[in-house]
Amino acid sequence: MKEFKMYNGNTIEIGEELRFADLWQSETGDEEELLDSGCCWVGDDEDNMPIIADFEILRKGEDDLLNSLVKVTDIR
């Protein structure tokens, strides 16, 4: 499976299920808009180009969107 080491040092891989808060590493932006978009920026490659993780929402956190469960579907 394809994997990527994010800014925070954690590695994600396609097919992994995790909390949205563990995927989205910024405190700026609209978390609802980002969650609904199905993708977020997780780091840069060796040429400083953005790496994007696509995901699907498995369970949306009703009280706290950051606790939503997502599944990584692609890393590009």
mmCIF file of N, CA, C and O in Angstrom:
data_model
loop_
_atom_site.group_PDB
_atom_site.id
_atom_site.type_symbol
_atom_site.label_atom_id
_atom_site.label_comp_id
_atom_site.label_asym_id
_atom_site.label_seq_id
_atom_site.Cartn_x
_atom_site.Cartn_y
_atom_site.Cartn_z
ATOM 1 N N MET A 1 0.827 -1.187 0.000
ATOM 2 C CA MET A 1 0.000 0.000 0.000
ATOM 3 C C MET A 1 0.873 1.253 0.000
ATOM 4 O O MET A 1 1.951 1.259 0.562
ATOM 5 N N LYS A 2 0.354 2.294 -0.599
ATOM 6 C CA LYS A 2 1.057 3.567 -0.640
ATOM 7 C C LYS A 2 0.939 4.240 0.726
ATOM 8 O O LYS A 2 -0.124 4.259 1.340
ATOM 9 N N GLU A 3 2.053 4.821 1.185
ATOM 10 C CA GLU A 3 2.043 5.517 2.455
ATOM 11 C C GLU A 3 2.839 6.805 2.346
ATOM 12 O O GLU A 3 3.600 7.004 1.398
ATOM 13 N N PHE A 4 2.652 7.682 3.350
ATOM 14 C CA PHE A 4 3.327 8.971 3.345
ATOM 15 C C PHE A 4 3.560 9.405 4.788
ATOM 16 O O PHE A 4 2.679 9.285 5.624
ATOM 17 N N LYS A 5 4.753 9.947 5.038
ATOM 18 C CA LYS A 5 5.076 10.479 6.358
ATOM 19 C C LYS A 5 4.688 11.952 6.390
ATOM 20 O O LYS A 5 5.234 12.762 5.651
ATOM 21 N N MET A 6 3.743 12.286 7.254
ATOM 22 C CA MET A 6 3.206 13.635 7.334
ATOM 23 C C MET A 6 4.144 14.556 8.119
ATOM 24 O O MET A 6 5.119 14.106 8.716
ATOM 25 N N TYR A 7 3.807 15.848 8.117
ATOM 26 C CA TYR A 7 4.585 16.852 8.852
ATOM 27 C C TYR A 7 4.786 16.482 10.310
ATOM 28 O O TYR A 7 5.837 16.716 10.885
ATOM 29 N N ASN A 8 3.754 15.930 10.938
ATOM 30 C CA ASN A 8 3.831 15.631 12.365
ATOM 31 C C ASN A 8 4.636 14.363 12.665
ATOM 32 O O ASN A 8 4.756 13.966 13.812
ATOM 33 N N GLY A 9 5.160 13.726 11.628
ATOM 34 C CA GLY A 9 5.966 12.526 11.809
ATOM 35 C C GLY A 9 5.185 11.232 11.728
ATOM 36 O O GLY A 9 5.777 10.154 11.633
ATOM 37 N N ASN A 10 3.861 11.312 11.779
ATOM 38 C CA ASN A 10 3.032 10.112 11.651
ATOM 39 C C ASN A 10 2.961 9.678 10.196
ATOM 40 O O ASN A 10 2.982 10.508 9.292
ATOM 41 N N THR A 11 2.873 8.401 9.988
ATOM 42 C CA THR A 11 2.745 7.859 8.639
ATOM 43 C C THR A 11 1.305 7.435 8.411
ATOM 44 O O THR A 11 0.702 6.790 9.272
ATOM 45 N N ILE A 12 0.764 7.828 7.261
ATOM 46 C CA ILE A 12 -0.576 7.380 6.878
ATOM 47 C C ILE A 12 -0.444 6.488 5.657
ATOM 48 O O ILE A 12 0.531 6.578 4.914
ATOM 49 N N GLU A 13 -1.423 5.623 5.466
ATOM 50 C CA GLU A 13 -1.419 4.781 4.272
ATOM 51 C C GLU A 13 -2.832 4.618 3.757
ATOM 52 O O GLU A 13 -3.811 4.779 4.494
ATOM 53 N N ILE A 14 -2.923 4.313 2.475
ATOM 54 C CA ILE A 14 -4.221 4.109 1.841
ATOM 55 C C ILE A 14 -4.916 2.936 2.534
ATOM 56 O O ILE A 14 -4.309 1.910 2.802
ATOM 57 N N GLY A 15 -6.185 3.144 2.848
ATOM 58 C CA GLY A 15 -6.984 2.130 3.519
ATOM 59 C C GLY A 15 -7.044 2.306 5.030
ATOM 60 O O GLY A 15 -7.874 1.688 5.697
ATOM 61 N N GLU A 16 -6.184 3.151 5.567
ATOM 62 C CA GLU A 16 -6.153 3.369 7.010
ATOM 63 C C GLU A 16 -7.378 4.160 7.465
ATOM 64 O O GLU A 16 -7.816 5.088 6.802
ATOM 65 N N GLU A 17 -7.914 3.780 8.618
ATOM 66 C CA GLU A 17 -9.009 4.507 9.237
ATOM 67 C C GLU A 17 -8.455 5.270 10.433
ATOM 68 O O GLU A 17 -7.711 4.711 11.235
ATOM 69 N N LEU A 18 -8.787 6.559 10.525
ATOM 70 C CA LEU A 18 -8.297 7.375 11.620
ATOM 71 C C LEU A 18 -9.221 8.548 11.861
ATOM 72 O O LEU A 18 -10.114 8.827 11.061
ATOM 73 N N ARG A 19 -9.013 9.231 12.968
ATOM 74 C CA ARG A 19 -9.784 10.431 13.277
ATOM 75 C C ARG A 19 -9.367 11.546 12.330
ATOM 76 O O ARG A 19 -8.192 11.657 11.981
ATOM 77 N N PHE A 20 -10.312 12.387 11.949
ATOM 78 C CA PHE A 20 -10.012 13.520 11.079
ATOM 79 C C PHE A 20 -8.941 14.402 11.702
ATOM 80 O O PHE A 20 -8.064 14.917 11.009
ATOM 81 N N ALA A 21 -8.959 14.559 13.024
ATOM 82 C CA ALA A 21 -7.960 15.375 13.723
ATOM 83 C C ALA A 21 -6.548 14.830 13.530
ATOM 84 O O ALA A 21 -5.581 15.586 13.563
ATOM 85 N N ASP A 22 -6.409 13.524 13.321
ATOM 86 C CA ASP A 22 -5.089 12.922 13.108
ATOM 87 C C ASP A 22 -4.609 13.082 11.675
ATOM 88 O O ASP A 22 -3.426 12.898 11.385
ATOM 89 N N LEU A 23 -5.511 13.416 10.777
ATOM 90 C CA LEU A 23 -5.162 13.616 9.372
ATOM 91 C C LEU A 23 -4.932 15.100 9.075
ATOM 92 O O LEU A 23 -3.952 15.455 8.427
ATOM 93 N N TRP A 24 -5.810 15.945 9.556
ATOM 94 C CA TRP A 24 -5.724 17.388 9.331
ATOM 95 C C TRP A 24 -4.793 17.971 10.385
ATOM 96 O O TRP A 24 -5.056 17.899 11.570
ATOM 97 N N GLN A 25 -3.697 18.574 9.966
ATOM 98 C CA GLN A 25 -2.658 19.002 10.889
ATOM 99 C C GLN A 25 -2.582 20.502 11.087
ATOM 100 O O GLN A 25 -1.581 21.029 11.531
ATOM 101 N N SER A 26 -3.624 21.198 10.764
ATOM 102 C CA SER A 26 -3.615 22.663 10.870
ATOM 103 C C SER A 26 -4.687 23.109 11.846
ATOM 104 O O SER A 26 -5.676 22.428 12.060
ATOM 105 N N GLU A 27 -4.476 24.248 12.409
ATOM 106 C CA GLU A 27 -5.501 24.828 13.272
ATOM 107 C C GLU A 27 -6.203 25.983 12.572
ATOM 108 O O GLU A 27 -7.019 26.668 13.178
ATOM 109 N N THR A 28 -5.879 26.193 11.298
ATOM 110 C CA THR A 28 -6.533 27.245 10.530
ATOM 111 C C THR A 28 -7.399 26.604 9.464
ATOM 112 O O THR A 28 -7.120 25.513 8.995
ATOM 113 N N GLY A 29 -8.454 27.276 9.113
ATOM 114 C CA GLY A 29 -9.345 26.774 8.080
ATOM 115 C C GLY A 29 -10.674 26.347 8.670
ATOM 116 O O GLY A 29 -10.851 26.283 9.883
ATOM 117 N N ASP A 30 -11.592 26.064 7.802
ATOM 118 C CA ASP A 30 -12.939 25.667 8.192
ATOM 119 C C ASP A 30 -13.001 24.149 8.226
ATOM 120 O O ASP A 30 -13.014 23.489 7.184
ATOM 121 N N GLU A 31 -13.025 23.578 9.430
ATOM 122 C CA GLU A 31 -12.972 22.119 9.550
ATOM 123 C C GLU A 31 -14.158 21.432 8.873
ATOM 124 O O GLU A 31 -14.003 20.370 8.292
ATOM 125 N N GLU A 32 -15.336 22.042 8.907
ATOM 126 C CA GLU A 32 -16.492 21.431 8.253
ATOM 127 C C GLU A 32 -16.310 21.416 6.737
ATOM 128 O O GLU A 32 -16.572 20.407 6.084
ATOM 129 N N GLU A 33 -15.834 22.528 6.188
ATOM 130 C CA GLU A 33 -15.598 22.600 4.739
ATOM 131 C C GLU A 33 -14.529 21.586 4.314
ATOM 132 O O GLU A 33 -14.693 20.900 3.305
ATOM 133 N N LEU A 34 -13.454 21.495 5.079
ATOM 134 C CA LEU A 34 -12.383 20.545 4.753
ATOM 135 C C LEU A 34 -12.858 19.103 4.867
ATOM 136 O O LEU A 34 -12.558 18.269 4.011
ATOM 137 N N LEU A 35 -13.593 18.808 5.916
ATOM 138 C CA LEU A 35 -14.107 17.454 6.092
ATOM 139 C C LEU A 35 -15.023 17.078 4.930
ATOM 140 O O LEU A 35 -14.897 16.001 4.346
ATOM 141 N N ASP A 36 -15.923 17.990 4.577
ATOM 142 C CA ASP A 36 -16.863 17.718 3.488
ATOM 143 C C ASP A 36 -16.186 17.651 2.127
ATOM 144 O O ASP A 36 -16.708 17.028 1.203
ATOM 145 N N SER A 37 -14.995 18.259 1.978
ATOM 146 C CA SER A 37 -14.289 18.246 0.694
ATOM 147 C C SER A 37 -13.745 16.861 0.361
ATOM 148 O O SER A 37 -13.532 16.530 -0.797
ATOM 149 N N GLY A 38 -13.469 16.060 1.400
ATOM 150 C CA GLY A 38 -12.937 14.720 1.173
ATOM 151 C C GLY A 38 -11.449 14.673 0.895
ATOM 152 O O GLY A 38 -10.931 13.649 0.458
ATOM 153 N N CYS A 39 -10.734 15.776 1.151
ATOM 154 C CA CYS A 39 -9.286 15.774 0.958
ATOM 155 C C CYS A 39 -8.641 16.847 1.815
ATOM 156 O O CYS A 39 -9.288 17.824 2.189
ATOM 157 N N CYS A 40 -7.377 16.640 2.148
ATOM 158 C CA CYS A 40 -6.637 17.676 2.873
ATOM 159 C C CYS A 40 -5.140 17.519 2.606
ATOM 160 O O CYS A 40 -4.657 16.449 2.239
ATOM 161 N N TRP A 41 -4.441 18.606 2.805
ATOM 162 C CA TRP A 41 -2.995 18.680 2.599
ATOM 163 C C TRP A 41 -2.313 18.047 3.797
ATOM 164 O O TRP A 41 -2.571 18.408 4.937
ATOM 165 N N VAL A 42 -1.417 17.096 3.568
ATOM 166 C CA VAL A 42 -0.757 16.390 4.667
ATOM 167 C C VAL A 42 0.754 16.571 4.687
ATOM 168 O O VAL A 42 1.422 16.100 5.596
ATOM 169 N N GLY A 43 1.307 17.249 3.685
ATOM 170 C CA GLY A 43 2.753 17.472 3.657
ATOM 171 C C GLY A 43 3.221 17.864 2.274
ATOM 172 O O GLY A 43 2.416 18.143 1.387
ATOM 173 N N ASP A 44 4.533 17.884 2.104
ATOM 174 C CA ASP A 44 5.150 18.217 0.819
ATOM 175 C C ASP A 44 6.084 17.089 0.395
ATOM 176 O O ASP A 44 6.648 16.401 1.247
ATOM 177 N N ASP A 45 6.260 16.950 -0.916
ATOM 178 C CA ASP A 45 7.228 15.966 -1.406
ATOM 179 C C ASP A 45 8.620 16.587 -1.427
ATOM 180 O O ASP A 45 8.818 17.728 -0.978
ATOM 181 N N GLU A 46 9.592 15.869 -1.958
ATOM 182 C CA GLU A 46 10.976 16.345 -1.969
ATOM 183 C C GLU A 46 11.181 17.603 -2.818
ATOM 184 O O GLU A 46 12.165 18.317 -2.659
ATOM 185 N N ASP A 47 10.233 17.896 -3.711
ATOM 186 C CA ASP A 47 10.292 19.108 -4.537
ATOM 187 C C ASP A 47 9.415 20.225 -3.973
ATOM 188 O O ASP A 47 9.106 21.190 -4.677
ATOM 189 N N ASN A 48 8.993 20.076 -2.733
ATOM 190 C CA ASN A 48 8.122 21.041 -2.050
ATOM 191 C C ASN A 48 6.758 21.202 -2.705
ATOM 192 O O ASN A 48 6.149 22.262 -2.609
ATOM 193 N N MET A 49 6.298 20.142 -3.360
ATOM 194 C CA MET A 49 4.956 20.145 -3.931
ATOM 195 C C MET A 49 4.001 19.521 -2.910
ATOM 196 O O MET A 49 4.361 18.564 -2.220
ATOM 197 N N PRO A 50 2.783 20.062 -2.800
ATOM 198 C CA PRO A 50 1.839 19.553 -1.802
ATOM 199 C C PRO A 50 1.450 18.096 -2.037
ATOM 200 O O PRO A 50 1.266 17.666 -3.181
ATOM 201 N N ILE A 51 1.330 17.371 -0.947
ATOM 202 C CA ILE A 51 0.804 16.006 -0.966
ATOM 203 C C ILE A 51 -0.588 16.069 -0.345
ATOM 204 O O ILE A 51 -0.766 16.603 0.750
ATOM 205 N N ILE A 52 -1.560 15.528 -1.053
ATOM 206 C CA ILE A 52 -2.957 15.561 -0.638
ATOM 207 C C ILE A 52 -3.418 14.145 -0.311
ATOM 208 O O ILE A 52 -3.134 13.206 -1.049
ATOM 209 N N ALA A 53 -4.130 14.022 0.806
ATOM 210 C CA ALA A 53 -4.755 12.746 1.160
ATOM 211 C C ALA A 53 -6.249 12.864 0.882
ATOM 212 O O ALA A 53 -6.904 13.787 1.376
ATOM 213 N N ASP A 54 -6.771 11.957 0.067
ATOM 214 C CA ASP A 54 -8.213 11.872 -0.161
ATOM 215 C C ASP A 54 -8.772 10.900 0.873
ATOM 216 O O ASP A 54 -8.103 9.929 1.241
ATOM 217 N N PHE A 55 -9.990 11.166 1.315
ATOM 218 C CA PHE A 55 -10.588 10.299 2.327
ATOM 219 C C PHE A 55 -12.096 10.265 2.159
ATOM 220 O O PHE A 55 -12.686 11.120 1.501
ATOM 221 N N GLU A 56 -12.699 9.251 2.755
ATOM 222 C CA GLU A 56 -14.148 9.190 2.828
ATOM 223 C C GLU A 56 -14.534 9.224 4.299
ATOM 224 O O GLU A 56 -13.787 8.746 5.159
ATOM 225 N N ILE A 57 -15.658 9.822 4.575
ATOM 226 C CA ILE A 57 -16.143 9.911 5.950
ATOM 227 C C ILE A 57 -16.866 8.615 6.291
ATOM 228 O O ILE A 57 -17.820 8.237 5.613
ATOM 229 N N LEU A 58 -16.403 7.933 7.319
ATOM 230 C CA LEU A 58 -17.060 6.711 7.778
ATOM 231 C C LEU A 58 -18.110 7.024 8.842
ATOM 232 O O LEU A 58 -19.168 6.407 8.871
ATOM 233 N N ARG A 59 -17.783 7.969 9.715
ATOM 234 C CA ARG A 59 -18.710 8.390 10.756
ATOM 235 C C ARG A 59 -18.406 9.845 11.101
ATOM 236 O O ARG A 59 -17.295 10.164 11.518
ATOM 237 N N LYS A 60 -19.381 10.708 10.894
ATOM 238 C CA LYS A 60 -19.182 12.131 11.159
ATOM 239 C C LYS A 60 -19.422 12.415 12.638
ATOM 240 O O LYS A 60 -20.442 12.014 13.194
ATOM 241 N N GLY A 61 -18.470 13.078 13.266
ATOM 242 C CA GLY A 61 -18.611 13.446 14.667
ATOM 243 C C GLY A 61 -19.699 14.489 14.834
ATOM 244 O O GLY A 61 -19.553 15.594 14.317
ATOM 245 N N GLU A 62 -20.753 14.153 15.516
ATOM 246 C CA GLU A 62 -21.887 15.070 15.670
ATOM 247 C C GLU A 62 -21.522 16.268 16.537
ATOM 248 O O GLU A 62 -21.847 17.394 16.208
ATOM 249 N N ASP A 63 -20.862 16.040 17.662
ATOM 250 C CA ASP A 63 -20.525 17.123 18.585
ATOM 251 C C ASP A 63 -19.187 17.769 18.259
ATOM 252 O O ASP A 63 -18.958 18.919 18.604
ATOM 253 N N ASP A 64 -18.295 17.017 17.636
ATOM 254 C CA ASP A 64 -16.949 17.509 17.348
ATOM 255 C C ASP A 64 -16.488 16.912 16.023
ATOM 256 O O ASP A 64 -16.188 15.716 15.947
ATOM 257 N N LEU A 65 -16.444 17.740 14.984
ATOM 258 C CA LEU A 65 -16.079 17.243 13.650
ATOM 259 C C LEU A 65 -14.684 16.633 13.620
ATOM 260 O O LEU A 65 -14.412 15.741 12.825
ATOM 261 N N LEU A 66 -13.786 17.105 14.491
ATOM 262 C CA LEU A 66 -12.429 16.567 14.515
ATOM 263 C C LEU A 66 -12.402 15.111 14.949
ATOM 264 O O LEU A 66 -11.455 14.388 14.662
ATOM 265 N N ASN A 67 -13.440 14.656 15.622
ATOM 266 C CA ASN A 67 -13.529 13.256 16.035
ATOM 267 C C ASN A 67 -14.189 12.377 14.988
ATOM 268 O O ASN A 67 -14.440 11.196 15.242
ATOM 269 N N SER A 68 -14.470 12.923 13.809
ATOM 270 C CA SER A 68 -15.048 12.121 12.728
ATOM 271 C C SER A 68 -14.068 11.020 12.337
ATOM 272 O O SER A 68 -12.850 11.220 12.347
ATOM 273 N N LEU A 69 -14.605 9.862 12.004
ATOM 274 C CA LEU A 69 -13.783 8.742 11.540
ATOM 275 C C LEU A 69 -13.713 8.790 10.020
ATOM 276 O O LEU A 69 -14.747 8.842 9.344
ATOM 277 N N VAL A 70 -12.501 8.801 9.483
ATOM 278 C CA VAL A 70 -12.308 8.846 8.033
ATOM 279 C C VAL A 70 -11.424 7.689 7.593
ATOM 280 O O VAL A 70 -10.666 7.135 8.385
ATOM 281 N N LYS A 71 -11.524 7.363 6.315
ATOM 282 C CA LYS A 71 -10.679 6.318 5.725
ATOM 283 C C LYS A 71 -9.915 6.926 4.555
ATOM 284 O O LYS A 71 -10.526 7.521 3.655
ATOM 285 N N VAL A 72 -8.595 6.802 4.570
ATOM 286 C CA VAL A 72 -7.752 7.343 3.502
ATOM 287 C C VAL A 72 -7.964 6.494 2.241
ATOM 288 O O VAL A 72 -7.794 5.280 2.261
ATOM 289 N N THR A 73 -8.344 7.161 1.144
ATOM 290 C CA THR A 73 -8.612 6.452 -0.103
ATOM 291 C C THR A 73 -7.539 6.660 -1.165
ATOM 292 O O THR A 73 -7.434 5.872 -2.093
ATOM 293 N N ASP A 74 -6.755 7.729 -1.023
ATOM 294 C CA ASP A 74 -5.670 7.986 -1.975
ATOM 295 C C ASP A 74 -4.691 8.978 -1.355
ATOM 296 O O ASP A 74 -5.066 9.775 -0.496
ATOM 297 N N ILE A 75 -3.453 8.907 -1.792
ATOM 298 C CA ILE A 75 -2.429 9.872 -1.413
ATOM 299 C C ILE A 75 -1.807 10.325 -2.720
ATOM 300 O O ILE A 75 -1.274 9.510 -3.471
ATOM 301 N N ARG A 76 -1.891 11.628 -2.997
ATOM 302 C CA ARG A 76 -1.419 12.141 -4.294
ATOM 303 C C ARG A 76 -0.637 13.417 -4.144
ATOM 304 O O ARG A 76 -0.719 14.118 -3.213
#
